[in-house]
XYZ file of C-alpha atoms in Angstrom:
290
model
C -16.534 -38.412 9.991
C -18.259 -36.602 12.867
C -16.368 -33.777 14.507
C -17.009 -34.616 18.145
C -14.726 -31.893 19.441
C -16.483 -29.388 17.213
C -19.909 -30.513 18.412
C -18.900 -29.724 21.990
C -17.146 -26.511 20.909
C -13.748 -27.523 22.300
C -10.235 -28.030 20.928
C -8.548 -31.389 20.534
C -6.175 -30.966 23.486
C -8.821 -30.228 26.163
C -8.966 -32.122 29.427
C -11.665 -34.590 30.446
C -12.986 -32.057 32.945
C -13.358 -29.388 30.254
C -15.215 -31.861 28.017
C -17.666 -32.599 30.830
C -18.187 -28.890 31.500
C -18.841 -28.142 27.844
C -21.338 -31.001 27.588
C -23.254 -29.895 30.657
C -23.448 -26.285 29.467
C -24.718 -27.205 25.991
C -27.034 -29.983 27.132
C -28.828 -27.535 29.418
C -29.372 -25.318 26.396
C -30.553 -27.970 23.910
C -32.237 -30.556 26.137
C -35.821 -31.066 24.901
C -37.161 -29.999 28.288
C -34.951 -26.919 28.556
C -34.447 -25.377 25.110
C -37.736 -23.400 25.032
C -36.774 -21.372 28.080
C -33.197 -20.690 27.040
C -32.545 -17.086 25.925
C -30.277 -18.148 23.026
C -32.839 -20.482 21.451
C -35.430 -18.005 20.215
C -35.053 -19.160 16.592
C -34.331 -22.855 17.264
C -37.028 -25.412 16.458
C -37.777 -28.381 18.676
C -36.522 -30.791 16.001
C -33.229 -28.893 15.604
C -32.707 -28.768 19.374
C -33.372 -32.486 19.746
C -30.966 -33.301 16.901
C -28.305 -31.077 18.455
C -28.785 -32.705 21.858
C -28.396 -36.196 20.401
C -25.181 -35.087 18.711
C -23.891 -33.740 22.016
C -24.704 -37.022 23.727
C -22.861 -39.050 21.058
C -19.802 -36.803 21.251
C -19.695 -36.876 25.028
C -20.127 -40.673 25.079
C -16.958 -41.069 23.013
C -14.773 -38.306 24.427
C -15.445 -38.941 28.121
C -13.978 -42.432 27.795
C -10.186 -42.347 27.436
C -10.024 -45.567 25.407
C -12.764 -44.504 22.981
C -11.215 -41.054 22.713
C -7.799 -42.488 21.769
C -9.438 -44.745 19.192
C -11.358 -41.782 17.770
C -8.198 -39.659 17.579
C -6.339 -42.512 15.870
C -9.057 -42.839 13.221
C -8.956 -39.079 12.620
C -5.186 -39.114 12.170
C -5.455 -41.958 9.654
C -7.660 -39.862 7.360
C -6.189 -37.646 4.600
C -5.689 -34.124 5.907
C -8.376 -32.695 3.612
C -11.000 -35.027 5.154
C -10.119 -34.551 8.800
C -12.531 -32.667 11.060
C -11.222 -29.302 12.193
C -12.200 -29.774 15.852
C -14.624 -26.897 15.967
C -12.591 -24.507 13.813
C -13.753 -23.497 10.376
C -11.250 -23.964 7.571
C -11.133 -20.217 7.064
C -10.332 -19.643 10.723
C -7.419 -22.072 10.468
C -5.805 -20.177 7.616
C -2.660 -18.542 8.843
C -3.409 -14.890 9.585
C -0.041 -13.892 8.139
C -0.950 -15.685 4.939
C -4.148 -13.663 4.629
C -2.283 -10.404 5.306
C 0.462 -11.187 2.790
C -2.068 -12.252 0.149
C -3.976 -8.995 0.625
C -0.763 -6.972 0.416
C 0.248 -8.839 -2.751
C -3.043 -7.932 -4.404
C -2.778 -4.332 -3.204
C 0.824 -4.065 -4.434
C -0.139 -5.490 -7.824
C -2.880 -2.892 -8.234
C -0.469 -0.194 -7.047
C 2.256 -1.288 -9.476
C 0.076 -1.424 -12.587
C -1.808 1.744 -11.670
C 1.349 3.788 -11.136
C 3.008 2.281 -14.222
C 0.006 3.293 -16.310
C 0.173 6.865 -14.972
C 3.912 7.046 -15.677
C 3.447 5.742 -19.232
C 0.702 8.310 -19.836
C 3.050 11.067 -18.686
C 5.835 9.825 -20.977
C 3.374 9.674 -23.869
C 2.356 13.293 -23.191
C 6.006 14.357 -22.753
C 6.887 13.022 -26.200
C 4.202 15.208 -27.790
C 5.434 18.506 -26.262
C 6.625 20.887 -28.944
C 9.786 22.031 -27.149
C 10.802 18.429 -26.454
C 10.371 17.398 -30.078
C 12.241 20.490 -31.296
C 15.163 19.654 -29.037
C 15.143 16.047 -30.273
C 15.036 17.270 -33.858
C 18.213 19.249 -33.301
C 19.940 16.276 -31.716
C 19.241 13.850 -34.573
C 20.303 16.102 -37.459
C 23.682 14.386 -37.894
C 22.038 10.967 -38.020
C 19.402 12.287 -40.407
C 22.089 13.473 -42.853
C 23.674 10.019 -42.843
C 20.320 8.379 -43.561
C 19.534 10.922 -46.295
C 22.677 10.146 -48.342
C 21.913 7.216 -50.638
C 24.631 5.173 -52.303
C 23.519 6.126 -55.785
C 23.728 9.807 -54.876
C 20.050 10.498 -55.531
C 18.344 12.631 -52.861
C 15.363 11.245 -50.978
C 11.941 12.696 -51.418
C 10.768 15.241 -48.846
C 8.072 12.826 -47.659
C 10.602 10.055 -47.115
C 12.916 12.457 -45.313
C 10.065 13.494 -43.033
C 9.283 9.864 -42.239
C 12.926 9.151 -41.398
C 13.094 12.278 -39.254
C 10.014 11.222 -37.280
C 11.430 7.727 -36.815
C 14.705 9.123 -35.489
C 12.909 11.559 -33.172
C 10.737 8.760 -31.770
C 13.783 6.520 -31.257
C 15.682 9.362 -29.566
C 12.789 10.254 -27.255
C 12.183 6.593 -26.426
C 15.786 6.262 -25.288
C 15.649 9.512 -23.326
C 12.355 8.574 -21.676
C 14.098 5.674 -19.916
C 16.174 8.200 -17.984
C 13.413 10.647 -17.102
C 13.413 11.652 -13.440
C 9.681 12.199 -12.978
C 8.556 13.296 -9.520
C 5.134 13.653 -7.981
C 2.084 11.581 -8.763
C 3.452 10.431 -12.128
C 6.822 9.161 -10.916
C 8.043 5.765 -12.044
C 7.299 3.230 -9.342
C 10.189 1.464 -7.639
C 10.080 -1.865 -5.846
C 10.696 -0.073 -2.555
C 7.484 1.923 -3.116
C 5.304 -1.198 -3.065
C 3.097 -1.677 -0.010
C 4.253 -5.244 0.561
C 7.934 -4.247 0.506
C 7.281 -1.465 3.004
C 5.431 -3.946 5.211
C 8.260 -6.499 5.067
C 10.748 -3.753 5.920
C 8.817 -2.710 9.041
C 11.148 -4.580 11.468
C 13.948 -2.354 10.141
C 12.101 0.827 9.178
C 10.050 1.133 12.389
C 13.089 1.360 14.726
C 14.680 3.771 12.253
C 11.516 5.895 12.291
C 11.558 5.957 16.094
C 15.230 6.937 16.025
C 14.542 9.665 13.470
C 11.796 11.251 15.554
C 13.842 10.937 18.747
C 16.726 12.720 17.030
C 14.330 15.362 15.755
C 12.995 16.171 19.221
C 16.547 16.218 20.544
C 17.552 18.788 17.910
C 14.491 20.858 18.780
C 15.491 20.916 22.423
C 19.130 21.802 21.690
C 18.536 24.208 18.775
C 20.917 22.286 16.484
C 18.628 22.102 13.441
C 19.541 20.047 10.399
C 18.930 20.908 6.732
C 16.219 18.261 6.657
C 14.445 19.970 9.565
C 14.492 23.315 7.772
C 13.152 21.748 4.567
C 10.385 19.985 6.487
C 9.325 23.183 8.290
C 9.396 25.205 5.072
C 7.316 22.615 3.199
C 4.809 22.440 6.054
C 4.381 26.225 6.163
C 3.937 26.400 2.393
C 1.654 23.339 2.473
C 3.676 21.498 -0.141
C 4.011 17.751 -0.408
C 7.524 16.346 -0.676
C 7.036 15.600 -4.383
C 5.828 19.163 -4.995
C 8.879 20.505 -3.194
C 11.241 18.396 -5.316
C 9.522 19.558 -8.507
C 10.404 23.185 -7.693
C 13.578 24.627 -9.273
C 16.607 24.272 -7.010
C 17.200 28.038 -6.983
C 13.659 28.661 -5.726
C 14.067 26.090 -2.973
C 17.335 27.641 -1.844
C 15.748 31.099 -1.847
C 12.879 29.902 0.361
C 15.248 28.194 2.795
C 17.374 31.331 3.041
C 14.296 33.267 4.258
C 14.062 31.042 7.373
C 10.295 30.918 7.218
C 10.078 28.797 10.364
C 10.660 32.034 12.284
C 7.280 33.740 12.721
C 8.423 37.235 11.742
C 10.085 35.951 8.572
C 7.012 33.973 7.612
C 4.735 36.984 8.075
C 7.102 39.066 5.930
C 7.033 36.367 3.240
C 3.213 36.324 3.219
C 3.125 40.103 2.850
C 5.597 39.938 -0.031
C 3.488 37.291 -1.765
C 0.356 39.428 -1.406
C 2.183 42.478 -2.728
C 3.492 40.519 -5.726
C 0.030 39.151 -6.479
C -1.413 42.668 -6.245
C 1.170 43.940 -8.697
C 0.446 41.183 -11.192
C -3.364 41.126 -10.831
C -4.555 44.456 -9.406
C -8.143 43.997 -10.628
C -8.483 40.615 -8.984
C -7.053 41.826 -5.676
C -9.538 44.750 -5.606
C -12.394 42.235 -5.717
C -11.058 40.695 -2.511
C-alpha cells in the first residue's frame, strides 16, 4: 500500500492547505522541467525525478479530495498494524524514545553487573589464598577438625586424610565468611542501587535531593556551621582521595586527619611539611635525589 502522506512528507493529521503547500514545494523540485536547476538535485537522475514527480501527483490526487482521502484512510486502518504505512516516519523513528533509552540502560546495567561481580569474585578468590587469612581459618576450625578426626573404631586417620579434611573445613569456613566481606573500592560487591538503570529511575527523587544537599552545603558555608560530612569531603579533596579510598583507611587514621582540620590553609601547609619530613626520615637517599 502506497504511503501517500509519506510521499508528500506530511503527517496524517495535516490540513488540506498544508497538503497543497507540500505538493507545490516538491513538484517544483522534481518536475521534469525544473529538477535540473534545483540545488538539491545534484545526484538525482532524470528517471528518478520523473518517477518521484508521478508519485507526488498520485498522492496529491487522492489527498486533496476529502472523499478519496477518507476512503484511503479507511483502507489503511483496515490493514494489520505491521502492514500499515507510517505516514512519512520510519519505523525506527516511531520507536518510543524512552524505550530506546531504557533498553540501552538495561544493556549497560547488565555489563556493569557482570563486570563488577567478576571483579568481586576475583578479589574473594585472592583473599582466600592469603596466608594470614588461611592461618586464622585454620585456628577457627580446629574443634571441628578434632570431631572429624575421631573415628568410631578408634583408629586414627592418616596424616594425608587429616590434611584433606582440614583443607575442606578451611574452604567451607572461608566460603561462609566471604559472604559477609565488606569490600570497598573498585572490588566492592555490586548492589542493585549501584546499577545505572536504577540510578536513572531514581532521578525524580534523587535529583531534588541533590539540589537540596548542595543548597544546604552552600548555606552552611555562608553561616560557618560545618557538618562532619563537609569536613570529610574537604579532607578527601585536599588529600585527593576517592570516597572508596577514604573508607578503606583505618578509622583511627581518618579521625587523626579530621582532627588536623586540613581545610584551614595553615593546618594543611603544616601537614604537608610533616609528610615531607616523615618521608625524608624514612628515605633520606631518595629525598636527596629530589
